[in-house]
mmCIF file with all atom_site columns, C-alpha atoms and ligand atoms in Angstrom:
data_model
loop_
_atom_site.group_PDB
_atom_site.id
_atom_site.type_symbol
_atom_site.label_atom_id
_atom_site.label_alt_id
_atom_site.label_comp_id
_atom_site.label_asym_id
_atom_site.label_entity_id
_atom_site.label_seq_id
_atom_site.pdbx_PDB_ins_code
_atom_site.Cartn_x
_atom_site.Cartn_y
_atom_site.Cartn_z
_atom_site.occupancy
_atom_site.B_iso_or_equiv
_atom_site.pdbx_formal_charge
_atom_site.auth_seq_id
_atom_site.auth_comp_id
_atom_site.auth_asym_id
_atom_site.auth_atom_id
_atom_site.pdbx_PDB_model_num
ATOM   1   C  CA  . MET A 1 1   ? -20.626 -8.455  -11.379 1.00 41.00 ? 17  MET A CA  1
ATOM   2   C  CA  . ALA A 1 2   ? -17.459 -9.813  -9.806  1.00 41.00 ? 18  ALA A CA  1
ATOM   3   C  CA  . ASN A 1 3   ? -15.055 -8.588  -12.483 1.00 51.00 ? 19  ASN A CA  1
ATOM   4   C  CA  . SER A 1 4   ? -16.340 -5.060  -12.285 1.00 64.00 ? 20  SER A CA  1
ATOM   5   C  CA  . MET A 1 5   ? -14.227 -4.399  -9.232  1.00 79.00 ? 21  MET A CA  1
ATOM   6   C  CA  . SER A 1 6   ? -12.369 -1.203  -9.732  1.00 85.00 ? 22  SER A CA  1
ATOM   7   C  CA  . VAL A 1 7   ? -9.455  -2.124  -7.483  1.00 94.00 ? 23  VAL A CA  1
ATOM   8   C  CA  . LYS A 1 8   ? -7.093  -5.056  -7.588  1.00 94.00 ? 24  LYS A CA  1
ATOM   9   C  CA  . ALA A 1 9   ? -4.425  -6.447  -5.309  1.00 96.00 ? 25  ALA A CA  1
ATOM   10  C  CA  . GLY A 1 10  ? -1.308  -4.343  -5.605  1.00 96.00 ? 26  GLY A CA  1
ATOM   11  C  CA  . ASP A 1 11  ? -3.104  -1.110  -6.528  1.00 97.00 ? 27  ASP A CA  1
ATOM   12  C  CA  . ARG A 1 12  ? -2.412  2.084   -4.677  1.00 97.00 ? 28  ARG A CA  1
ATOM   13  C  CA  . VAL A 1 13  ? -5.602  3.492   -3.291  1.00 98.00 ? 29  VAL A CA  1
ATOM   14  C  CA  . LYS A 1 14  ? -6.761  6.465   -1.273  1.00 98.00 ? 30  LYS A CA  1
ATOM   15  C  CA  . VAL A 1 15  ? -9.336  5.981   1.468   1.00 98.00 ? 31  VAL A CA  1
ATOM   16  C  CA  . ILE A 1 16  ? -12.174 8.451   0.925   1.00 97.00 ? 32  ILE A CA  1
ATOM   17  C  CA  . ALA A 1 17  ? -14.494 7.549   3.797   1.00 95.00 ? 33  ALA A CA  1
ATOM   18  C  CA  . GLY A 1 18  ? -14.405 6.028   7.247   1.00 92.00 ? 34  GLY A CA  1
ATOM   19  C  CA  . LYS A 1 19  ? -11.946 6.278   10.084  1.00 92.00 ? 35  LYS A CA  1
ATOM   20  C  CA  . ASP A 1 20  ? -8.853  6.092   7.809   1.00 97.00 ? 36  ASP A CA  1
ATOM   21  C  CA  . LYS A 1 21  ? -10.128 8.751   5.418   1.00 97.00 ? 37  LYS A CA  1
ATOM   22  C  CA  . GLY A 1 22  ? -7.289  10.393  3.583   1.00 97.00 ? 38  GLY A CA  1
ATOM   23  C  CA  . LYS A 1 23  ? -4.793  7.560   3.991   1.00 97.00 ? 39  LYS A CA  1
ATOM   24  C  CA  . GLU A 1 24  ? -3.003  6.224   0.982   1.00 98.00 ? 40  GLU A CA  1
ATOM   25  C  CA  . SER A 1 25  ? -1.999  2.664   0.921   1.00 98.00 ? 41  SER A CA  1
ATOM   26  C  CA  . ARG A 1 26  ? -1.749  -0.543  -1.061  1.00 98.00 ? 42  ARG A CA  1
ATOM   27  C  CA  . VAL A 1 27  ? -4.426  -3.160  -1.693  1.00 98.00 ? 43  VAL A CA  1
ATOM   28  C  CA  . LEU A 1 28  ? -3.364  -6.501  -0.242  1.00 98.00 ? 44  LEU A CA  1
ATOM   29  C  CA  . LYS A 1 29  ? -6.329  -8.488  -1.489  1.00 97.00 ? 45  LYS A CA  1
ATOM   30  C  CA  . VAL A 1 30  ? -9.850  -8.101  -2.749  1.00 97.00 ? 46  VAL A CA  1
ATOM   31  C  CA  . GLN A 1 31  ? -13.017 -10.044 -2.089  1.00 96.00 ? 47  GLN A CA  1
ATOM   32  C  CA  . PRO A 1 32  ? -14.982 -9.425  -5.316  1.00 93.00 ? 48  PRO A CA  1
ATOM   33  C  CA  . GLU A 1 33  ? -18.081 -11.351 -4.121  1.00 94.00 ? 49  GLU A CA  1
ATOM   34  C  CA  . LYS A 1 34  ? -18.375 -8.910  -1.206  1.00 95.00 ? 50  LYS A CA  1
ATOM   35  C  CA  . GLU A 1 35  ? -16.979 -5.880  -2.963  1.00 95.00 ? 51  GLU A CA  1
ATOM   36  C  CA  . ARG A 1 36  ? -14.550 -5.480  -0.157  1.00 97.00 ? 52  ARG A CA  1
ATOM   37  C  CA  . ALA A 1 37  ? -10.792 -5.116  0.016   1.00 97.00 ? 53  ALA A CA  1
ATOM   38  C  CA  . VAL A 1 38  ? -7.987  -5.516  2.535   1.00 98.00 ? 54  VAL A CA  1
ATOM   39  C  CA  . VAL A 1 39  ? -5.711  -2.491  2.412   1.00 98.00 ? 55  VAL A CA  1
ATOM   40  C  CA  . GLU A 1 40  ? -2.351  -2.321  4.112   1.00 98.00 ? 56  GLU A CA  1
ATOM   41  C  CA  . LYS A 1 41  ? -2.599  -0.561  7.540   1.00 97.00 ? 57  LYS A CA  1
ATOM   42  C  CA  . VAL A 1 42  ? -6.172  0.580   6.861   1.00 97.00 ? 58  VAL A CA  1
ATOM   43  C  CA  . ASN A 1 43  ? -9.146  -0.277  9.049   1.00 96.00 ? 59  ASN A CA  1
ATOM   44  C  CA  . MET A 1 44  ? -6.972  -2.063  11.587  1.00 96.00 ? 60  MET A CA  1
ATOM   45  C  CA  . ILE A 1 45  ? -8.876  -4.241  14.005  1.00 94.00 ? 61  ILE A CA  1
ATOM   46  C  CA  . LYS A 1 46  ? -7.727  -5.950  17.206  1.00 94.00 ? 62  LYS A CA  1
ATOM   47  C  CA  . LYS A 1 47  ? -8.067  -9.618  17.234  1.00 91.00 ? 63  LYS A CA  1
ATOM   48  C  CA  . ALA A 1 48  ? -7.662  -11.755 20.346  1.00 90.00 ? 64  ALA A CA  1
ATOM   49  C  CA  . GLN A 1 49  ? -4.892  -14.263 19.909  1.00 86.00 ? 65  GLN A CA  1
ATOM   50  C  CA  . ARG A 1 50  ? -4.927  -17.500 21.763  1.00 88.00 ? 66  ARG A CA  1
ATOM   51  C  CA  . PRO A 1 51  ? -1.927  -18.348 23.877  1.00 90.00 ? 67  PRO A CA  1
ATOM   52  C  CA  . THR A 1 52  ? 0.656   -20.377 22.050  1.00 88.00 ? 68  THR A CA  1
ATOM   53  C  CA  . GLN A 1 53  ? 3.933   -21.948 23.151  1.00 89.00 ? 69  GLN A CA  1
ATOM   54  C  CA  . ARG A 1 54  ? 5.829   -19.005 21.779  1.00 86.00 ? 70  ARG A CA  1
ATOM   55  C  CA  . ASN A 1 55  ? 3.433   -16.462 23.216  1.00 84.00 ? 71  ASN A CA  1
ATOM   56  C  CA  . PRO A 1 56  ? 1.994   -18.041 26.360  1.00 89.00 ? 72  PRO A CA  1
ATOM   57  C  CA  . GLN A 1 57  ? 0.120   -14.833 27.359  1.00 85.00 ? 73  GLN A CA  1
ATOM   58  C  CA  . GLY A 1 58  ? -1.846  -14.728 24.207  1.00 86.00 ? 74  GLY A CA  1
ATOM   59  C  CA  . GLY A 1 59  ? -2.724  -11.150 23.383  1.00 88.00 ? 75  GLY A CA  1
ATOM   60  C  CA  . LEU A 1 60  ? -4.208  -8.810  20.926  1.00 90.00 ? 76  LEU A CA  1
ATOM   61  C  CA  . LEU A 1 61  ? -3.131  -8.959  17.354  1.00 89.00 ? 77  LEU A CA  1
ATOM   62  C  CA  . GLU A 1 62  ? -3.738  -6.005  15.094  1.00 93.00 ? 78  GLU A CA  1
ATOM   63  C  CA  . ILE A 1 63  ? -4.783  -7.011  11.645  1.00 94.00 ? 79  ILE A CA  1
ATOM   64  C  CA  . GLU A 1 64  ? -6.410  -5.313  8.676   1.00 97.00 ? 80  GLU A CA  1
ATOM   65  C  CA  . GLY A 1 65  ? -10.136 -5.514  8.515   1.00 96.00 ? 81  GLY A CA  1
ATOM   66  C  CA  . THR A 1 66  ? -11.892 -5.340  5.195   1.00 97.00 ? 82  THR A CA  1
ATOM   67  C  CA  . ILE A 1 67  ? -13.159 -2.103  3.729   1.00 97.00 ? 83  ILE A CA  1
ATOM   68  C  CA  . HIS A 1 68  ? -15.888 -1.625  1.147   1.00 96.00 ? 84  HIS A CA  1
ATOM   69  C  CA  . VAL A 1 69  ? -14.451 -0.725  -2.251  1.00 95.00 ? 85  VAL A CA  1
ATOM   70  C  CA  . SER A 1 70  ? -16.786 2.282   -2.466  1.00 95.00 ? 86  SER A CA  1
ATOM   71  C  CA  . ASN A 1 71  ? -14.682 3.823   0.336   1.00 96.00 ? 87  ASN A CA  1
ATOM   72  C  CA  . LEU A 1 72  ? -11.571 3.614   -1.842  1.00 96.00 ? 88  LEU A CA  1
ATOM   73  C  CA  . MET A 1 73  ? -10.360 5.556   -4.814  1.00 96.00 ? 89  MET A CA  1
ATOM   74  C  CA  . LEU A 1 74  ? -7.708  4.243   -7.072  1.00 97.00 ? 90  LEU A CA  1
ATOM   75  C  CA  . VAL A 1 75  ? -4.521  6.266   -7.251  1.00 97.00 ? 91  VAL A CA  1
ATOM   76  C  CA  . CYS A 1 76  ? -3.412  6.419   -10.857 1.00 97.00 ? 92  CYS A CA  1
ATOM   77  C  CA  . PRO A 1 77  ? 0.167   5.167   -11.340 1.00 96.00 ? 93  PRO A CA  1
ATOM   78  C  CA  . SER A 1 78  ? 0.661   7.654   -14.195 1.00 97.00 ? 94  SER A CA  1
ATOM   79  C  CA  . CYS A 1 79  ? -0.567  10.958  -12.726 1.00 98.00 ? 95  CYS A CA  1
ATOM   80  C  CA  . SER A 1 80  ? -0.600  9.966   -8.996  1.00 97.00 ? 96  SER A CA  1
ATOM   81  C  CA  . GLN A 1 81  ? -4.107  11.401  -8.619  1.00 96.00 ? 97  GLN A CA  1
ATOM   82  C  CA  . PRO A 1 82  ? -6.954  9.598   -6.925  1.00 96.00 ? 98  PRO A CA  1
ATOM   83  C  CA  . THR A 1 83  ? -9.258  8.909   -9.850  1.00 96.00 ? 99  THR A CA  1
ATOM   84  C  CA  . ARG A 1 84  ? -12.390 7.182   -11.001 1.00 93.00 ? 100 ARG A CA  1
ATOM   85  C  CA  . VAL A 1 85  ? -11.790 4.410   -13.461 1.00 94.00 ? 101 VAL A CA  1
ATOM   86  C  CA  . ALA A 1 86  ? -12.974 4.088   -17.031 1.00 94.00 ? 102 ALA A CA  1
ATOM   87  C  CA  . ARG A 1 87  ? -12.524 0.966   -19.065 1.00 94.00 ? 103 ARG A CA  1
ATOM   88  C  CA  . ARG A 1 88  ? -11.644 0.275   -22.588 1.00 95.00 ? 104 ARG A CA  1
ATOM   89  C  CA  . ARG A 1 89  ? -11.184 -2.830  -24.695 1.00 95.00 ? 105 ARG A CA  1
ATOM   90  C  CA  . THR A 1 90  ? -7.822  -3.208  -26.315 1.00 92.00 ? 106 THR A CA  1
ATOM   91  C  CA  . ASP A 1 91  ? -7.286  -4.524  -29.867 1.00 93.00 ? 107 ASP A CA  1
ATOM   92  C  CA  . ASP A 1 92  ? -6.929  -8.091  -28.553 1.00 94.00 ? 108 ASP A CA  1
ATOM   93  C  CA  . GLY A 1 93  ? -10.175 -7.778  -26.583 1.00 93.00 ? 109 GLY A CA  1
ATOM   94  C  CA  . THR A 1 94  ? -8.803  -7.497  -23.069 1.00 92.00 ? 110 THR A CA  1
ATOM   95  C  CA  . ARG A 1 95  ? -10.408 -4.870  -20.874 1.00 91.00 ? 111 ARG A CA  1
ATOM   96  C  CA  . VAL A 1 96  ? -8.069  -2.441  -19.263 1.00 94.00 ? 112 VAL A CA  1
ATOM   97  C  CA  . ARG A 1 97  ? -8.744  0.236   -16.720 1.00 95.00 ? 113 ARG A CA  1
ATOM   98  C  CA  . VAL A 1 98  ? -8.169  3.808   -17.770 1.00 96.00 ? 114 VAL A CA  1
ATOM   99  C  CA  . CYS A 1 99  ? -7.542  6.845   -15.599 1.00 97.00 ? 115 CYS A CA  1
ATOM   100 C  CA  . LYS A 1 100 ? -10.349 9.392   -16.032 1.00 96.00 ? 116 LYS A CA  1
ATOM   101 C  CA  . LYS A 1 101 ? -7.953  12.234  -15.203 1.00 97.00 ? 117 LYS A CA  1
ATOM   102 C  CA  . CYS A 1 102 ? -4.912  11.636  -17.430 1.00 98.00 ? 118 CYS A CA  1
ATOM   103 C  CA  . LYS A 1 103 ? -6.504  9.033   -19.770 1.00 97.00 ? 119 LYS A CA  1
ATOM   104 C  CA  . ASN A 1 104 ? -3.554  6.711   -19.419 1.00 96.00 ? 120 ASN A CA  1
ATOM   105 C  CA  . ASP A 1 105 ? -4.065  2.973   -19.075 1.00 95.00 ? 121 ASP A CA  1
ATOM   106 C  CA  . ILE A 1 106 ? -3.775  1.778   -15.510 1.00 95.00 ? 122 ILE A CA  1
ATOM   107 C  CA  . ASP A 1 107 ? -3.290  -1.835  -16.497 1.00 90.00 ? 123 ASP A CA  1
ATOM   108 C  CA  . LYS A 1 108 ? -0.250  -2.237  -18.641 1.00 78.00 ? 124 LYS A CA  1
HETATM 109 ZN ZN1 . LIG B 2 .   ? -3.921  9.334   -14.288 1.00 62.27 ? 30  LIG B ZN1 1
#
């Protein structure tokens, strides 16, 4: 389900698997339909760039590749721990994410 993504753009996350394991960074965007995310400076890939007027040589551009969200763990803004996410429904019916470690709401 698309809205069951545990991370959102702007979240701090810790990479728990893959070549950037251990890095902490910020989610730039998510692709809920693929359950993938783009995380700042994580899973960098080299992309060939075509020559342009400004850069007649062309060259290799380093950009963020996507990473599967199962390789990421949310870093709780309250306790700064990488955590799994619980959910609860607030009084007005919105679902918010809750840190399983400190039990504080992640979404304010
Ligand atoms: Zn917490």
